[in-house]
PDB file of C-alpha atoms in Angstrom:
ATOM      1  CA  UNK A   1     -12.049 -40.384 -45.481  1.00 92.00           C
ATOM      2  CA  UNK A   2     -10.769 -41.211 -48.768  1.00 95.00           C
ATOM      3  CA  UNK A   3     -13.265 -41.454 -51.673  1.00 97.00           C
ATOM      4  CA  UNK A   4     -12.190 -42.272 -55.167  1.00 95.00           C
ATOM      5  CA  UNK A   5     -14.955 -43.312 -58.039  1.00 94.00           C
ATOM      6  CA  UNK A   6     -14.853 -46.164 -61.245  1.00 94.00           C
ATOM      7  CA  UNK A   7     -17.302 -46.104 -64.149  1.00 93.00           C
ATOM      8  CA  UNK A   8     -17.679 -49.418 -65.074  1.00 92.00           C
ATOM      9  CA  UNK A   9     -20.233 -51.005 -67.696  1.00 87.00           C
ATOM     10  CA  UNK A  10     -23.029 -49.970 -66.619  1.00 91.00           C
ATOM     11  CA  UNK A  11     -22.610 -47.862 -63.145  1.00 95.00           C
ATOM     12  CA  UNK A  12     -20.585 -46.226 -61.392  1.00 97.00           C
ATOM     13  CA  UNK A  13     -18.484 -47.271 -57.926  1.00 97.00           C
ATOM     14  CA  UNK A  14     -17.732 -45.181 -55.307  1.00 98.00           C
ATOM     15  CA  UNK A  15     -15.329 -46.407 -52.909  1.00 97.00           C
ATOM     16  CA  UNK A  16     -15.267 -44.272 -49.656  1.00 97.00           C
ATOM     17  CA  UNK A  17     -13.060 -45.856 -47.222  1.00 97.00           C
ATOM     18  CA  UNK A  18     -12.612 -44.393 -43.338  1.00 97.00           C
ATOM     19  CA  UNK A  19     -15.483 -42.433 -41.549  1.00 97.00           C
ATOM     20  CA  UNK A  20     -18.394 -41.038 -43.174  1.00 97.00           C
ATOM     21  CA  UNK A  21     -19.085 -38.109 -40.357  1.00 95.00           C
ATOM     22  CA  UNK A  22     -19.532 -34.208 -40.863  1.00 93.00           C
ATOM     23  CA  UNK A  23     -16.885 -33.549 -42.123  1.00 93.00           C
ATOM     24  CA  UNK A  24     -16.362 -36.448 -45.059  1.00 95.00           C
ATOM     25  CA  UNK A  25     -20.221 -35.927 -45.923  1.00 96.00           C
ATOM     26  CA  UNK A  26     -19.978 -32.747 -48.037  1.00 96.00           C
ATOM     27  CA  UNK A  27     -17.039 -34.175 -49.840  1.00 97.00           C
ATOM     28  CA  UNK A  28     -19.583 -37.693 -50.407  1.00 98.00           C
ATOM     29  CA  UNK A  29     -22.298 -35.446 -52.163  1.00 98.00           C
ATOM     30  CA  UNK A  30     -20.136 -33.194 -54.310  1.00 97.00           C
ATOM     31  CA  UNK A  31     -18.394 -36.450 -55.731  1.00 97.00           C
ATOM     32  CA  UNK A  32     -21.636 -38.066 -56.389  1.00 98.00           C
ATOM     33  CA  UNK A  33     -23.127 -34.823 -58.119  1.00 97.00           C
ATOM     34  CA  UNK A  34     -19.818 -34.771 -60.167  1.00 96.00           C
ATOM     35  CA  UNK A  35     -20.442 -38.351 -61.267  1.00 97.00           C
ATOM     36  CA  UNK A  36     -24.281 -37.505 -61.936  1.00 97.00           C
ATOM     37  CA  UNK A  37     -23.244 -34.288 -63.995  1.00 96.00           C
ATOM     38  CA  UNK A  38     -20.885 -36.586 -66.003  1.00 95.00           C
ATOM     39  CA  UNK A  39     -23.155 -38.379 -67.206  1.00 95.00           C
ATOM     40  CA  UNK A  40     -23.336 -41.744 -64.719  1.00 96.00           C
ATOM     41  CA  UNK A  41     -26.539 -42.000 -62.590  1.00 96.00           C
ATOM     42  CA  UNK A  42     -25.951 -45.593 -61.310  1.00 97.00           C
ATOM     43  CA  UNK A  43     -23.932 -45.742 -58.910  1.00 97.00           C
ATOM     44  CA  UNK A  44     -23.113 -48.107 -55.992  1.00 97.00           C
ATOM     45  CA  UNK A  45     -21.291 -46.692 -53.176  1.00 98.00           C
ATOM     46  CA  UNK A  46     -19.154 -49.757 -51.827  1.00 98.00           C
ATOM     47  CA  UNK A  47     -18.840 -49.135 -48.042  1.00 98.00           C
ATOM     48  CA  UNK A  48     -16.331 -52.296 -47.008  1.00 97.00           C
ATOM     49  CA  UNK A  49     -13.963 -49.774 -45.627  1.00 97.00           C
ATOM     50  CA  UNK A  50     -16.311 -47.358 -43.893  1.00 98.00           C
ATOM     51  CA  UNK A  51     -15.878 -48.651 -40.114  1.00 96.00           C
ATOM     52  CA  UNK A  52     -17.976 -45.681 -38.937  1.00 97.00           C
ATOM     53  CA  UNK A  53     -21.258 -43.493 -40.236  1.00 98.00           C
ATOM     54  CA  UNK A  54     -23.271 -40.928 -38.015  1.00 96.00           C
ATOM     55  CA  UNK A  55     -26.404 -38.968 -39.430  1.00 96.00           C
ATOM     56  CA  UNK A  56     -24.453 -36.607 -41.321  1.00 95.00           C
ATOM     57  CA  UNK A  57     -22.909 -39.288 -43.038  1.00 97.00           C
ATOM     58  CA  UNK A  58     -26.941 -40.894 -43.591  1.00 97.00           C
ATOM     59  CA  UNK A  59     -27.652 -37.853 -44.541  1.00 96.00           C
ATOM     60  CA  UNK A  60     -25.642 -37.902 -47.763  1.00 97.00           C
ATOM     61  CA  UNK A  61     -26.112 -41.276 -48.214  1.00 97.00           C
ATOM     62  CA  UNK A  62     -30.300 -39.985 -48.713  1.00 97.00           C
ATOM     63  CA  UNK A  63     -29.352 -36.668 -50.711  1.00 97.00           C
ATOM     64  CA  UNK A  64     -26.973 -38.865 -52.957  1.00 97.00           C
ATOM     65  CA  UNK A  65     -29.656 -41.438 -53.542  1.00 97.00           C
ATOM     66  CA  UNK A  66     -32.350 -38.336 -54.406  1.00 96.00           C
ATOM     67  CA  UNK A  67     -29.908 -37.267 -56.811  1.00 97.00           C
ATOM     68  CA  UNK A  68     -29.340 -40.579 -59.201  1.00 97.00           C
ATOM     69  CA  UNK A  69     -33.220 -40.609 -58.847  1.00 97.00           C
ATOM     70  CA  UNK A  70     -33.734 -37.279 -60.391  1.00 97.00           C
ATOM     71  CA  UNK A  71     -31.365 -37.937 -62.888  1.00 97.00           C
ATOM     72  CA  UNK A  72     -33.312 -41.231 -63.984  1.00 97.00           C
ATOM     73  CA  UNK A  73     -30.975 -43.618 -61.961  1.00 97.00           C
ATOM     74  CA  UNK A  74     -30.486 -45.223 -58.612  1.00 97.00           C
ATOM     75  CA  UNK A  75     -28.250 -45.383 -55.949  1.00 97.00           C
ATOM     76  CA  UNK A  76     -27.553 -48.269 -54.141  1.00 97.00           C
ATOM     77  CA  UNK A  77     -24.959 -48.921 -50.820  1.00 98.00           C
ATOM     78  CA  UNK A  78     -22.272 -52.572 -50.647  1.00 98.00           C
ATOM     79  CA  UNK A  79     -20.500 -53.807 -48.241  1.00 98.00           C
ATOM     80  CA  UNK A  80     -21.789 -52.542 -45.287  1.00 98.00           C
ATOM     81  CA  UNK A  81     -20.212 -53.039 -41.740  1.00 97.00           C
ATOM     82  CA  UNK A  82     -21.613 -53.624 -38.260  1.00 97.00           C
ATOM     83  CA  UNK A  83     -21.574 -49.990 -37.079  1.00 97.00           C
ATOM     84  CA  UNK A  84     -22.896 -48.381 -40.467  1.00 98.00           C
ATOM     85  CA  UNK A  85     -25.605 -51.442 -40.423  1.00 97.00           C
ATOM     86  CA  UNK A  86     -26.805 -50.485 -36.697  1.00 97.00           C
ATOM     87  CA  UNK A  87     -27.061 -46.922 -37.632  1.00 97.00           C
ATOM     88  CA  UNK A  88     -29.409 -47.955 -40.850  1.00 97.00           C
ATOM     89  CA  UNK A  89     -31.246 -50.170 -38.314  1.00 96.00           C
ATOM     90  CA  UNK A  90     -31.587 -47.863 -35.416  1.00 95.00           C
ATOM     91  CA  UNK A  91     -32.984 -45.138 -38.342  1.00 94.00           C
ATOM     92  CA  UNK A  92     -34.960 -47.575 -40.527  1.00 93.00           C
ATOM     93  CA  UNK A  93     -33.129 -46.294 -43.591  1.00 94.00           C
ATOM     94  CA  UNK A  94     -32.171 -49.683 -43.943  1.00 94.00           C
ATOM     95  CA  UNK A  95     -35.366 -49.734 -46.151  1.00 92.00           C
ATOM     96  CA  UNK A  96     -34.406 -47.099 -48.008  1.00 93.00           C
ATOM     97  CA  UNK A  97     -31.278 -47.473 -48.853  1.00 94.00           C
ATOM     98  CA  UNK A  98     -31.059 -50.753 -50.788  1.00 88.00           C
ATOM     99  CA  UNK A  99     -27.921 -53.045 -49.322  1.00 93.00           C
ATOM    100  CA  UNK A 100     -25.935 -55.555 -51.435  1.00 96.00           C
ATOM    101  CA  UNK A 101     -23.452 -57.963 -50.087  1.00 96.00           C
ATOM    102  CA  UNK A 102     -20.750 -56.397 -52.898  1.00 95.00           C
ATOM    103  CA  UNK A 103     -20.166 -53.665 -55.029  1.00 94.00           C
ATOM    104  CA  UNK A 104     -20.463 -55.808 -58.079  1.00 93.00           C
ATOM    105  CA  UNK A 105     -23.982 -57.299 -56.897  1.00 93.00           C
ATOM    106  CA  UNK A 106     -25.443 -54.461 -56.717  1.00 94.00           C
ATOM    107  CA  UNK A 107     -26.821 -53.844 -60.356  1.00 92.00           C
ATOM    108  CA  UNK A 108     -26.118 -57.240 -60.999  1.00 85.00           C
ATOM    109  CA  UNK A 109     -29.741 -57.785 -61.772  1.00 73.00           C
ATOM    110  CA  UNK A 110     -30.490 -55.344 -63.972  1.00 69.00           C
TER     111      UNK A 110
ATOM    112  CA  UNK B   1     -17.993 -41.066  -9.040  1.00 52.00           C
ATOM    113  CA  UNK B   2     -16.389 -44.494  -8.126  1.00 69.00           C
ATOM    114  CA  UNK B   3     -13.679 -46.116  -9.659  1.00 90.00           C
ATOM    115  CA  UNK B   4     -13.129 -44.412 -12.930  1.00 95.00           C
ATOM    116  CA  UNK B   5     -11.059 -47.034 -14.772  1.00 95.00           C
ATOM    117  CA  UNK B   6     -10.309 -44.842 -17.922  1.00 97.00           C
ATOM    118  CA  UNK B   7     -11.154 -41.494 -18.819  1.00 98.00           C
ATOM    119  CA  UNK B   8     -10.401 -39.264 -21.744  1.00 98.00           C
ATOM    120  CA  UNK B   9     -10.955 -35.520 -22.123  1.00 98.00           C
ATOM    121  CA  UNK B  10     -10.990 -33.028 -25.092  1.00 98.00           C
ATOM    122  CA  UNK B  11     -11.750 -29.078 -25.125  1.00 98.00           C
ATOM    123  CA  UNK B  12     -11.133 -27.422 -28.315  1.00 97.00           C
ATOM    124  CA  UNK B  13     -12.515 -25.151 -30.737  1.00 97.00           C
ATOM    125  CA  UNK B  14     -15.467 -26.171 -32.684  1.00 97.00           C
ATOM    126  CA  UNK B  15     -14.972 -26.666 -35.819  1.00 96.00           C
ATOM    127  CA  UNK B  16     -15.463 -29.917 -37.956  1.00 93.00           C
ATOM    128  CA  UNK B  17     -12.081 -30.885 -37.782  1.00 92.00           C
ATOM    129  CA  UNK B  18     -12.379 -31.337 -33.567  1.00 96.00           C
ATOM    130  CA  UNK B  19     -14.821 -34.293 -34.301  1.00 96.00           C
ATOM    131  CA  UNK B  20     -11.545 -36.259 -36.215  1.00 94.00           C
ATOM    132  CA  UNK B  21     -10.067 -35.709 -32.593  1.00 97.00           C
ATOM    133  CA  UNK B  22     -12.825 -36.619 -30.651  1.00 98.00           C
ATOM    134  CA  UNK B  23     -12.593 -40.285 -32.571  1.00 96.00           C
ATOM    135  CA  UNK B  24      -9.176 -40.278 -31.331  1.00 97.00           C
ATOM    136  CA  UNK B  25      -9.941 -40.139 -27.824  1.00 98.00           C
ATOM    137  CA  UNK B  26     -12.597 -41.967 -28.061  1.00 98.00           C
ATOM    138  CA  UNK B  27     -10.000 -45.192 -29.477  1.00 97.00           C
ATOM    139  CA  UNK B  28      -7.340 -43.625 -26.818  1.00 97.00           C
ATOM    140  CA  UNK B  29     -10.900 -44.896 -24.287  1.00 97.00           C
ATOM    141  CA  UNK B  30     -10.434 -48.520 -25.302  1.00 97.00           C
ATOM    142  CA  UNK B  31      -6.831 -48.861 -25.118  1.00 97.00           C
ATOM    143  CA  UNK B  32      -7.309 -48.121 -21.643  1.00 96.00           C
ATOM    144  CA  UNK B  33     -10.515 -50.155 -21.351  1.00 95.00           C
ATOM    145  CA  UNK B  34     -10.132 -53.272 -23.028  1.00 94.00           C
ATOM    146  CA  UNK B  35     -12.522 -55.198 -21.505  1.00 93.00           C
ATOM    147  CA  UNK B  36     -15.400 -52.846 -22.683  1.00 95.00           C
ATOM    148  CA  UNK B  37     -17.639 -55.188 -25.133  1.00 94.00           C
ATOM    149  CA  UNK B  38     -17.661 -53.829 -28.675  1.00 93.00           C
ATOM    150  CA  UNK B  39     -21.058 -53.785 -29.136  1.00 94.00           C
ATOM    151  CA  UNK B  40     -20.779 -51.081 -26.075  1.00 95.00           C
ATOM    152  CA  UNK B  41     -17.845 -49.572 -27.865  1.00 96.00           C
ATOM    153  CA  UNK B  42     -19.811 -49.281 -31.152  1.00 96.00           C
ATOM    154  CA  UNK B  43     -23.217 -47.727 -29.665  1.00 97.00           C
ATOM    155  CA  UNK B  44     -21.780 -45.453 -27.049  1.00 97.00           C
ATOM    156  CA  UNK B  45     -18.903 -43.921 -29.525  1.00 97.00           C
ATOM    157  CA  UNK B  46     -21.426 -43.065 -32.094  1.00 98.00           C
ATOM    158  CA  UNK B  47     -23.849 -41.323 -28.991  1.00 97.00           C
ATOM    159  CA  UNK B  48     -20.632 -39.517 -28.593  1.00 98.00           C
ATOM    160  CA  UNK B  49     -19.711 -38.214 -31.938  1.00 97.00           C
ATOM    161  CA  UNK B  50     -23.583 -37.273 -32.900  1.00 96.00           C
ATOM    162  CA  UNK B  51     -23.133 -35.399 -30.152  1.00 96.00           C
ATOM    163  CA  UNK B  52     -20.477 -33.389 -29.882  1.00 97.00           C
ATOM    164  CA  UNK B  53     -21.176 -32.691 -34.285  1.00 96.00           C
ATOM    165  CA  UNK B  54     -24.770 -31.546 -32.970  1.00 93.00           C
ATOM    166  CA  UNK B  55     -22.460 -28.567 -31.129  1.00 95.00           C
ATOM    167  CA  UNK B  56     -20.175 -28.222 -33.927  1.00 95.00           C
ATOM    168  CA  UNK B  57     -22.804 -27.488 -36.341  1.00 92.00           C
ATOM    169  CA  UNK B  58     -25.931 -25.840 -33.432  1.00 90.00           C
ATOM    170  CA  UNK B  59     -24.164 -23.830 -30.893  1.00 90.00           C
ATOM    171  CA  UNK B  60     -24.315 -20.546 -31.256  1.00 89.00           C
ATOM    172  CA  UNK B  61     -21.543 -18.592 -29.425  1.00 92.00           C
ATOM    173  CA  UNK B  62     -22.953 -16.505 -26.155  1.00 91.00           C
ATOM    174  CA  UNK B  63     -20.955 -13.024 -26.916  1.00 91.00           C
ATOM    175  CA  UNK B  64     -17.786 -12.537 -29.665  1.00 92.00           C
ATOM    176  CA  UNK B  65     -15.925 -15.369 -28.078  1.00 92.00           C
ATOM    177  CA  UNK B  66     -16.055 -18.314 -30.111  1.00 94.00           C
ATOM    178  CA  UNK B  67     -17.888 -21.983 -28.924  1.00 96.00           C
ATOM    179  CA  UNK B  68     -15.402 -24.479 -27.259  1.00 97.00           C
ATOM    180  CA  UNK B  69     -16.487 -28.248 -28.010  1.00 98.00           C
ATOM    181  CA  UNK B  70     -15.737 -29.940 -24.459  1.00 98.00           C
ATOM    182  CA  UNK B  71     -15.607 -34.245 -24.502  1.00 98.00           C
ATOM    183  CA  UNK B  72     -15.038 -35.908 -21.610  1.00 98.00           C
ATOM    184  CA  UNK B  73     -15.398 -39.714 -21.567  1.00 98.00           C
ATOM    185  CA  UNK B  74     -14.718 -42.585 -18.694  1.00 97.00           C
ATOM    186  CA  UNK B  75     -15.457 -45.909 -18.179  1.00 97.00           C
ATOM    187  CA  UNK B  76     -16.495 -47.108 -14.408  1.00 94.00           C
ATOM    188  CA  UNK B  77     -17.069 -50.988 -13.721  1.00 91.00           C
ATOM    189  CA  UNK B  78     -20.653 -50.342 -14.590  1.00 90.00           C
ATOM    190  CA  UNK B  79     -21.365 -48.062 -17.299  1.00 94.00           C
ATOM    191  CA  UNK B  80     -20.125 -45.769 -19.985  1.00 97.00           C
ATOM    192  CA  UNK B  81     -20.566 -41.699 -19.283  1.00 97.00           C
ATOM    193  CA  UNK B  82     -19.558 -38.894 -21.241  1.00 98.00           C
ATOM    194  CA  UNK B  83     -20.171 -35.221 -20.757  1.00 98.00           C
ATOM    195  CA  UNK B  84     -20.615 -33.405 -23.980  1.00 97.00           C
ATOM    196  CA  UNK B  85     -19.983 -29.474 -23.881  1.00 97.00           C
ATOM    197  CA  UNK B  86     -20.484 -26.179 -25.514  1.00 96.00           C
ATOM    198  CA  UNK B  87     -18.469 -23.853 -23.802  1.00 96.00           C
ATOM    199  CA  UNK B  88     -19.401 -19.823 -24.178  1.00 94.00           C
ATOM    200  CA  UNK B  89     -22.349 -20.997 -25.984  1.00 93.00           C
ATOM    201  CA  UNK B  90     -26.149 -19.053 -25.961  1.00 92.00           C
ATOM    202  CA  UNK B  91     -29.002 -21.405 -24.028  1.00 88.00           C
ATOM    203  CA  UNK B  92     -30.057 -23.425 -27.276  1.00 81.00           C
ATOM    204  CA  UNK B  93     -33.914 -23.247 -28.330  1.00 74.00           C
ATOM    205  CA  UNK B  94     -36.358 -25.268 -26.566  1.00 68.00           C
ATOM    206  CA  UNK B  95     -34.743 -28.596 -27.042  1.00 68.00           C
ATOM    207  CA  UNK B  96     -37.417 -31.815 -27.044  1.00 70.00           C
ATOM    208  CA  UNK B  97     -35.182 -34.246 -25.748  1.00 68.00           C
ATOM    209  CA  UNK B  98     -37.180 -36.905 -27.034  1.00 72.00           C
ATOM    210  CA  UNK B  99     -37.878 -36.211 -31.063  1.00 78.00           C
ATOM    211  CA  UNK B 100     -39.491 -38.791 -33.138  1.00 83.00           C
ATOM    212  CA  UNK B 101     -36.806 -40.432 -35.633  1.00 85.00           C
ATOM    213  CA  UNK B 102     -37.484 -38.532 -38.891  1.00 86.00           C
ATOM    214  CA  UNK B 103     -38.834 -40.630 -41.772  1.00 77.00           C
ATOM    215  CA  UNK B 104     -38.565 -41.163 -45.451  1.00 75.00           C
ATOM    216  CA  UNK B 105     -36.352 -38.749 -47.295  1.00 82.00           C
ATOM    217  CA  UNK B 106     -35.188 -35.959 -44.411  1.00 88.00           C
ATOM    218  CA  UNK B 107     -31.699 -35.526 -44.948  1.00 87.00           C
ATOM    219  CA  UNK B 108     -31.358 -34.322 -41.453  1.00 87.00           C
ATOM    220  CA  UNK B 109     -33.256 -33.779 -37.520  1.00 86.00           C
ATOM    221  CA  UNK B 110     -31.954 -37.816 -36.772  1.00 90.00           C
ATOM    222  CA  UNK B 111     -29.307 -36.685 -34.338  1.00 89.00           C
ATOM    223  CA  UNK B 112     -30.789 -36.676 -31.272  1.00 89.00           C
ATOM    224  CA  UNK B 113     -32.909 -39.146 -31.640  1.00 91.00           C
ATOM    225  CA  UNK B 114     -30.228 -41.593 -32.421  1.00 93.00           C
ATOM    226  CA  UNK B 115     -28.723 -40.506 -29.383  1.00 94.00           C
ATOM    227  CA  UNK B 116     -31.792 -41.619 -27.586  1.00 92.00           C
ATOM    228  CA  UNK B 117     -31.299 -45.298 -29.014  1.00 93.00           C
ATOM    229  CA  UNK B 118     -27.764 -46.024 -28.546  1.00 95.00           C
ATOM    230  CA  UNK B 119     -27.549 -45.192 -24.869  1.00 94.00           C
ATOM    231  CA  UNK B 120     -29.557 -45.359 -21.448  1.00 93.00           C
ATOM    232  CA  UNK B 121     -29.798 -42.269 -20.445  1.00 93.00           C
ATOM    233  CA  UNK B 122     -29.574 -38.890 -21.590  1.00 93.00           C
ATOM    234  CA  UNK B 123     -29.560 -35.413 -19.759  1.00 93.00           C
ATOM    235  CA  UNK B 124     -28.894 -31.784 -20.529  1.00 92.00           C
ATOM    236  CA  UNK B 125     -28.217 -28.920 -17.998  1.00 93.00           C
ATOM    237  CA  UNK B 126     -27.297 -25.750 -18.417  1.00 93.00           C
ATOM    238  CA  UNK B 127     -24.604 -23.905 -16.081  1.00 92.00           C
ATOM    239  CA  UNK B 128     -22.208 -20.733 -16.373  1.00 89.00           C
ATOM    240  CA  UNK B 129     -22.648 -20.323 -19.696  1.00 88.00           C
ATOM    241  CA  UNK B 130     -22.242 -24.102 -20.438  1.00 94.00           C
ATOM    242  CA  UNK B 131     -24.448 -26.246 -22.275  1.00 95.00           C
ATOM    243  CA  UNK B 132     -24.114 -30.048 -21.433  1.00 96.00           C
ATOM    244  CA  UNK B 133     -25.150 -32.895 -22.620  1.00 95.00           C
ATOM    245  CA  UNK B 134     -24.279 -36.132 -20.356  1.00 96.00           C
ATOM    246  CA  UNK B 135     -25.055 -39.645 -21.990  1.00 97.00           C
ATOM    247  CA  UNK B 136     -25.148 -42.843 -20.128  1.00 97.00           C
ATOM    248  CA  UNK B 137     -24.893 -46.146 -21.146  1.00 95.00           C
ATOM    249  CA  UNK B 138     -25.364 -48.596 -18.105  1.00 90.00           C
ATOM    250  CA  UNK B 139     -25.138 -51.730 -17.433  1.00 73.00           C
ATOM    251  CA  UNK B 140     -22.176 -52.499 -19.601  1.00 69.00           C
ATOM    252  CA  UNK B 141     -22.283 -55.885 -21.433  1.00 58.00           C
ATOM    253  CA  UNK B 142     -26.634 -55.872 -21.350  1.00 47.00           C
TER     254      UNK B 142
END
């Protein structure tokens, strides 16, 4: 998986492109708690290239989002494909983890 | 077994980096299976790769001889099987085969019960210092 990260205006956008699966998960929350140390607690994590996510990969997704949180901000997921939708449906943490239809959506409202 | 019409197998050691190779042959599968609906494709690969990370990260090696991660996957004209094993690995805990899908904020403990939703059947037995788990998905195209 590659992940690289943007601060723009007023978050910050994770792009993680491949599969989000054991081994890409660790790499998912260090980047995130290196964007939440720096300073950037809003962040959108566009997923329009992640073709596949198992519960390692959810599992990030949930510590990542419990991190903005703590530091004040939010975490939010774009983009999202069939396979990563059907695991956030088969889970129900497709109420948890607020979906937007792009990256630039996402905190569009706020 | 009757008319395997593709079939795939994988025994290495495991470590995180056998679950990049398992995707492989698990995309190796549909090449050789083309007429396999995704929506089959999609469910029964991600049964798969929960669980052969659930022996990457669980099994516990039997005696000083590391865990083997074995994968082997076929297609017959009516369902999707794959065999799932830990090789020289210690008979795992009580195992409820049929967990409740964690709520809320767990980070972790969905594994298995994913598992349970994405295919029709699965079993575990336990044989010669072999732990297996054997998913089915059946009929194909439901």
């Amino acid at each position: 998986m590659d992940l690289s990260y943007e601060v723009k205006d007023s978050y910050a956008e994770i792009t993680a492109a491949g599969r989000l699966n054991m081994v890409s998960a660790p790499k998912l929350r260090e980047l995130v708690a290196e964007v939440v140390a720096a300073g950037t607690s809003r962040i959108v994590i566009n997923l329009q290239e992640t073709a596949f996510m198992d519960s390692s990969g959810l599992g990030a997704l949930i510590g990542c989002l419990k991190a903005a949180r703590q530091a004040g901000g939010d975490l939010r997921i774009a983009a999202v494909q069939p396979q990563v939708q059907m695991v956030l449906g088969l889970t129900s943490m497709d109420k948890v983890l607020t979906s937007y239809p792009s990256a630039a959506e996402a905190f569009g409202d706020d | 077994m009757t008319d395997v019409l593709a079939r795939r197998t994988l025994r290495q050691a495991a470590l995180p980096e056998a679950i990049e190779a398992v995707h492989t042959e698990l995309d190796g599968l549909w090449e050789d299976a083309s007429f396999v609906p995704d929506m089959d494709r999609m469910t029964f690969a991600t049964a798969v790769i929960e669980a052969a990370s659930n022996v990457v990260q669980h099994a516990v090696p039997e005696s000083t001889a590391p865990v083997e991660l074995g994968v082997d996957i076929s297609v017959t004209p009516l369902r999707l099987e794959a065999r799932v094993s830990a090789f020289g690995a210690a008979h795992p805990d009580p195992i409820d085969t049929d967990p409740a899908m964690p709520d809320g904020e767990a980070e972790s403990g969905r594994g298995l019960a994913l598992i349970r939703a994405l295919v029709t059947t699965v079993t575990f037995k336990r044989q010669d210092g072999t732990n297996t788990w054997i998913l089915s998905k059946s009929p194909l195209n439901d």
